[in-house]
Coordinates of C-alpha atoms in Angstrom, one line a residue:
Chain A
D1349 CA -26.6 -13.8 11.2
Q1350 CA -24.3 -11.3 13.1
Q1351 CA -20.9 -12.9 12.6
V1352 CA -19.2 -10.1 14.4
K1353 CA -20.9 -8.6 17.4
Q1354 CA -20.1 -5.5 19.5
N1355 CA -22.8 -5.8 22.3
S1356 CA -21.9 -2.4 24.0
P1357 CA -23.4 0.5 21.9
S1358 CA -21.8 3.0 23.8
L1359 CA -19.1 3.5 26.7
S1360 CA -18.1 6.4 29.1
V1361 CA -14.6 6.5 30.3
Q1362 CA -13.0 9.4 32.4
E1363 CA -10.0 10.9 31.1
G1364 CA -6.8 9.2 32.0
R1365 CA -8.2 5.7 32.7
I1366 CA -8.4 2.7 30.6
S1367 CA -11.0 2.1 27.8
I1368 CA -11.9 -1.2 27.1
L1369 CA -14.1 -2.1 23.9
N1370 CA -15.1 -5.8 23.3
C1371 CA -16.0 -7.5 20.2
D1372 CA -17.2 -11.1 19.7
Y1373 CA -17.3 -13.3 16.8
T1374 CA -19.0 -16.7 15.6
N1375 CA -16.9 -17.8 12.6
S1376 CA -13.9 -19.6 13.7
M1377 CA -12.4 -19.3 10.1
F1378 CA -11.6 -15.6 10.7
D1379 CA -7.8 -15.2 10.7
Y1380 CA -7.1 -11.4 10.8
F1381 CA -8.9 -8.8 13.0
L1382 CA -9.0 -5.2 12.6
W1383 CA -10.2 -2.1 14.7
Y1384 CA -11.3 1.2 13.0
K1385 CA -12.1 4.6 14.5
K1386 CA -14.7 6.7 13.1
Y1387 CA -15.4 10.1 13.6
P1388 CA -18.7 12.1 13.0
A1389 CA -19.2 12.8 9.1
E1390 CA -15.9 11.2 8.5
G1391 CA -14.9 7.7 7.0
P1392 CA -13.6 5.0 9.6
T1393 CA -9.6 4.9 9.8
F1394 CA -7.6 2.2 10.6
L1395 CA -6.3 1.8 14.2
I1396 CA -4.8 -1.5 14.9
S1397 CA -5.0 -5.2 13.8
I1398 CA -4.1 -8.7 14.7
S1399 CA -3.4 -11.8 13.1
S1400 CA -5.2 -15.1 14.5
I1401 CA -1.7 -16.4 15.1
K1402 CA -1.0 -13.9 17.8
D1403 CA -2.8 -13.0 21.0
K1404 CA -1.7 -9.6 21.6
N1405 CA -0.5 -6.4 19.4
E1406 CA 0.7 -3.2 20.6
D1407 CA 0.6 0.3 19.1
G1408 CA 1.4 3.1 21.6
R1409 CA -1.6 3.6 23.9
F1410 CA -3.8 0.9 21.7
T1411 CA -3.5 -2.9 22.5
V1412 CA -5.8 -5.3 21.0
F1413 CA -5.9 -8.9 22.8
L1414 CA -7.2 -12.0 20.9
N1415 CA -8.8 -14.9 22.9
K1416 CA -9.4 -17.6 19.9
S1417 CA -10.8 -19.8 22.4
A1418 CA -13.6 -17.7 23.4
K1419 CA -13.7 -16.0 20.1
H1420 CA -13.3 -12.5 21.7
L1421 CA -11.0 -9.7 21.0
S1422 CA -10.8 -6.5 23.0
L1423 CA -9.2 -3.0 22.4
H1424 CA -7.6 -1.3 25.4
I1425 CA -7.0 2.4 25.2
V1426 CA -4.5 3.5 28.0
P1427 CA -4.8 6.3 28.8
S1428 CA -7.7 7.4 27.5
Q1429 CA -7.8 11.1 26.2
P1430 CA -10.7 13.3 24.8
G1431 CA -9.7 12.9 21.3
D1432 CA -10.2 9.1 21.5
S1433 CA -14.3 10.2 21.7
A1434 CA -15.6 8.2 18.6
V1435 CA -17.3 5.0 17.4
Y1436 CA -15.2 2.2 17.1
F1437 CA -15.6 -0.8 14.7
C1438 CA -14.2 -4.2 15.1
A1439 CA -13.7 -6.2 11.7
A1440 CA -12.9 -9.9 10.8
S1441 CA -11.7 -11.2 7.7
A1442 CA -12.3 -14.5 6.1
R1443 CA -11.9 -16.3 3.0
R1444 CA -14.6 -16.7 0.8
A1445 CA -15.1 -20.3 -1.2
S1446 CA -14.0 -18.3 -4.5
G1447 CA -10.6 -17.6 -2.8
T1448 CA -11.2 -13.9 -2.1
Y1449 CA -11.7 -12.5 1.3
K1450 CA -14.5 -11.0 2.9
Y1451 CA -14.4 -8.3 5.9
I1452 CA -17.3 -8.6 8.5
F1453 CA -18.0 -5.6 10.3
G1454 CA -19.3 -5.0 13.8
T1455 CA -22.2 -2.5 14.9
G1456 CA -19.7 -0.1 16.7
T1457 CA -19.3 1.1 20.0
R1458 CA -19.4 4.8 21.0
L1459 CA -16.7 5.8 23.3
K1460 CA -17.2 9.1 25.0
V1461 CA -14.1 10.1 27.0
L1462 CA -14.9 12.3 29.5
A1463 CA -12.5 15.4 30.6
Chain B
N1384 CA -2.0 12.4 0.2
A1385 CA -5.7 12.1 -1.2
G1386 CA -6.0 8.3 -0.5
V1387 CA -9.7 7.3 -1.3
T1388 CA -11.7 10.1 -2.4
Q1389 CA -15.7 10.0 -3.0
T1390 CA -18.1 12.5 -4.1
P1391 CA -20.6 13.8 -3.9
K1392 CA -20.5 14.2 0.1
F1393 CA -24.1 14.9 0.3
R1394 CA -27.1 14.2 -2.1
I1395 CA -30.9 14.1 -1.9
L1396 CA -32.7 12.0 -4.4
K1397 CA -36.3 11.6 -5.4
I1398 CA -37.9 8.0 -5.4
G1399 CA -37.0 6.7 -9.1
Q1400 CA -34.2 8.7 -9.7
S1401 CA -30.9 7.5 -10.5
M1402 CA -27.4 8.6 -9.7
T1403 CA -23.9 7.8 -9.5
L1404 CA -21.5 7.9 -6.5
Q1405 CA -17.9 8.6 -7.9
C1406 CA -15.1 6.9 -6.0
T1407 CA -11.2 7.2 -6.9
Q1408 CA -8.1 6.2 -5.2
D1409 CA -4.6 7.3 -5.9
M1410 CA -2.6 4.4 -3.9
N1411 CA -2.6 2.1 -6.8
H1412 CA -4.8 -0.4 -4.8
N1413 CA -6.2 -3.9 -6.7
Y1414 CA -8.9 -3.9 -4.4
M1415 CA -11.9 -1.8 -4.1
Y1416 CA -15.0 -1.8 -2.1
W1417 CA -18.4 -0.1 -1.8
Y1418 CA -20.0 -0.4 1.8
R1419 CA -23.2 1.1 3.3
Q1420 CA -24.0 2.1 7.0
D1421 CA -27.4 2.4 8.3
P1422 CA -28.0 3.8 11.7
G1423 CA -26.9 1.7 14.4
M1424 CA -25.7 -1.2 12.1
G1425 CA -22.2 -2.1 11.1
L1426 CA -20.9 -1.6 7.7
K1427 CA -22.4 -3.7 4.8
L1428 CA -20.6 -4.7 1.4
I1429 CA -22.5 -3.8 -1.6
Y1430 CA -20.1 -4.7 -4.3
Y1431 CA -16.2 -5.2 -4.5
S1432 CA -13.5 -5.3 -7.3
V1433 CA -10.3 -7.2 -7.2
G1434 CA -9.0 -5.5 -10.1
A1435 CA -9.8 -3.7 -13.5
G1436 CA -12.7 -5.4 -15.3
I1437 CA -13.5 -7.5 -12.2
T1438 CA -16.2 -6.9 -10.1
D1439 CA -18.4 -9.1 -7.6
K1440 CA -21.5 -8.8 -5.3
G1441 CA -21.4 -8.4 -1.8
E1442 CA -23.8 -8.8 1.1
V1443 CA -26.5 -6.2 -0.3
P1444 CA -26.0 -5.7 -4.1
N1445 CA -29.8 -5.3 -4.9
G1446 CA -30.6 -2.0 -6.4
Y1447 CA -26.8 -1.1 -7.3
N1448 CA -24.4 -1.6 -10.1
V1449 CA -20.6 -0.9 -10.1
S1450 CA -18.0 -0.9 -13.0
R1451 CA -14.1 -0.9 -12.8
S1452 CA -12.8 0.2 -15.9
T1453 CA -9.6 1.6 -14.4
T1454 CA -7.5 0.7 -11.3
E1455 CA -8.3 4.1 -10.0
D1456 CA -12.0 4.5 -10.2
F1457 CA -14.8 2.3 -8.8
P1458 CA -18.2 4.0 -9.1
L1459 CA -21.4 3.0 -7.8
R1460 CA -24.7 3.3 -9.8
L1461 CA -28.0 3.6 -8.0
E1462 CA -30.9 2.8 -10.7
L1463 CA -34.5 3.9 -9.5
A1464 CA -33.7 5.2 -6.2
A1465 CA -35.9 3.7 -3.1
P1466 CA -36.1 5.0 0.5
S1467 CA -34.4 1.9 1.7
Q1468 CA -31.1 3.4 0.0
T1469 CA -31.1 6.1 2.4
S1470 CA -27.7 5.5 3.8
V1471 CA -24.2 6.5 4.3
Y1472 CA -22.0 4.9 1.6
F1473 CA -18.3 4.2 1.9
C1474 CA -15.8 3.5 -0.8
A1475 CA -12.7 1.6 0.2
S1476 CA -9.6 0.1 -1.2
S1477 CA -6.7 -2.2 -0.1
H1478 CA -3.6 -3.3 -1.6
R1479 CA -4.5 -7.1 -1.2
E1480 CA -6.9 -9.0 0.9
G1481 CA -6.7 -11.1 3.7
S1482 CA -4.5 -11.3 6.9
G1483 CA -2.1 -8.3 7.0
N1484 CA -4.0 -6.2 4.6
T1485 CA -5.8 -2.8 5.8
I1486 CA -8.7 -1.3 4.2
Y1487 CA -8.5 2.6 3.6
F1488 CA -12.1 4.3 3.4
G1489 CA -13.1 7.3 1.8
E1490 CA -15.1 10.2 4.1
G1491 CA -18.3 8.7 3.0
S1492 CA -21.4 10.0 0.9
W1493 CA -24.8 10.8 2.7
L1494 CA -27.8 10.1 0.5
T1495 CA -31.2 10.6 1.4
V1496 CA -34.1 9.2 -0.9
V1497 CA -37.2 11.4 -0.5

């Protein structure tokens, strides 16, 4: 049961245009969402996050939007740069019955920004 | 700024062999995690620890063991390696869990079992 879904395995965008990466989730108990970027042969690095009490968070060229009613979040990159070419994972956090938290990751979207 | 360091980066194991993936963090984080990533899949949690001496199973713990004797170190032990354990392994840590907390990852360990 994939609770966090990234339905687009890949995306190509022209340099300077907007990149929109999407993520859907099924568990309404998720209260915190994160985006990670991963280059080949490296570990994922944190990009941006959003709490479930917000619907938007911005950091420079990166903006994350959360639509709780649709259980959907998206990452916008404007303008896209060739260095943004990587795999992007979304992740969601929810509390376990034990009281600790679990993080569920999507399968990733490979973004290619064309020069 | 080392962050999360894991070794080895690459390893080839024969079926039935055992090995330990080492992980250390220098951020004084309480929480540490081991994930594996199979091709085309998301990250799956193997084991996690909420502090020294405390560990618990994640989604896919079978075939693995962990220990947490210090805050800094969280080794992952593979006993009797199987081809299904061919994967990329990521160690990670966070100060706390839950809303507002970021997980920091190591660079990964590529393991092939033949």
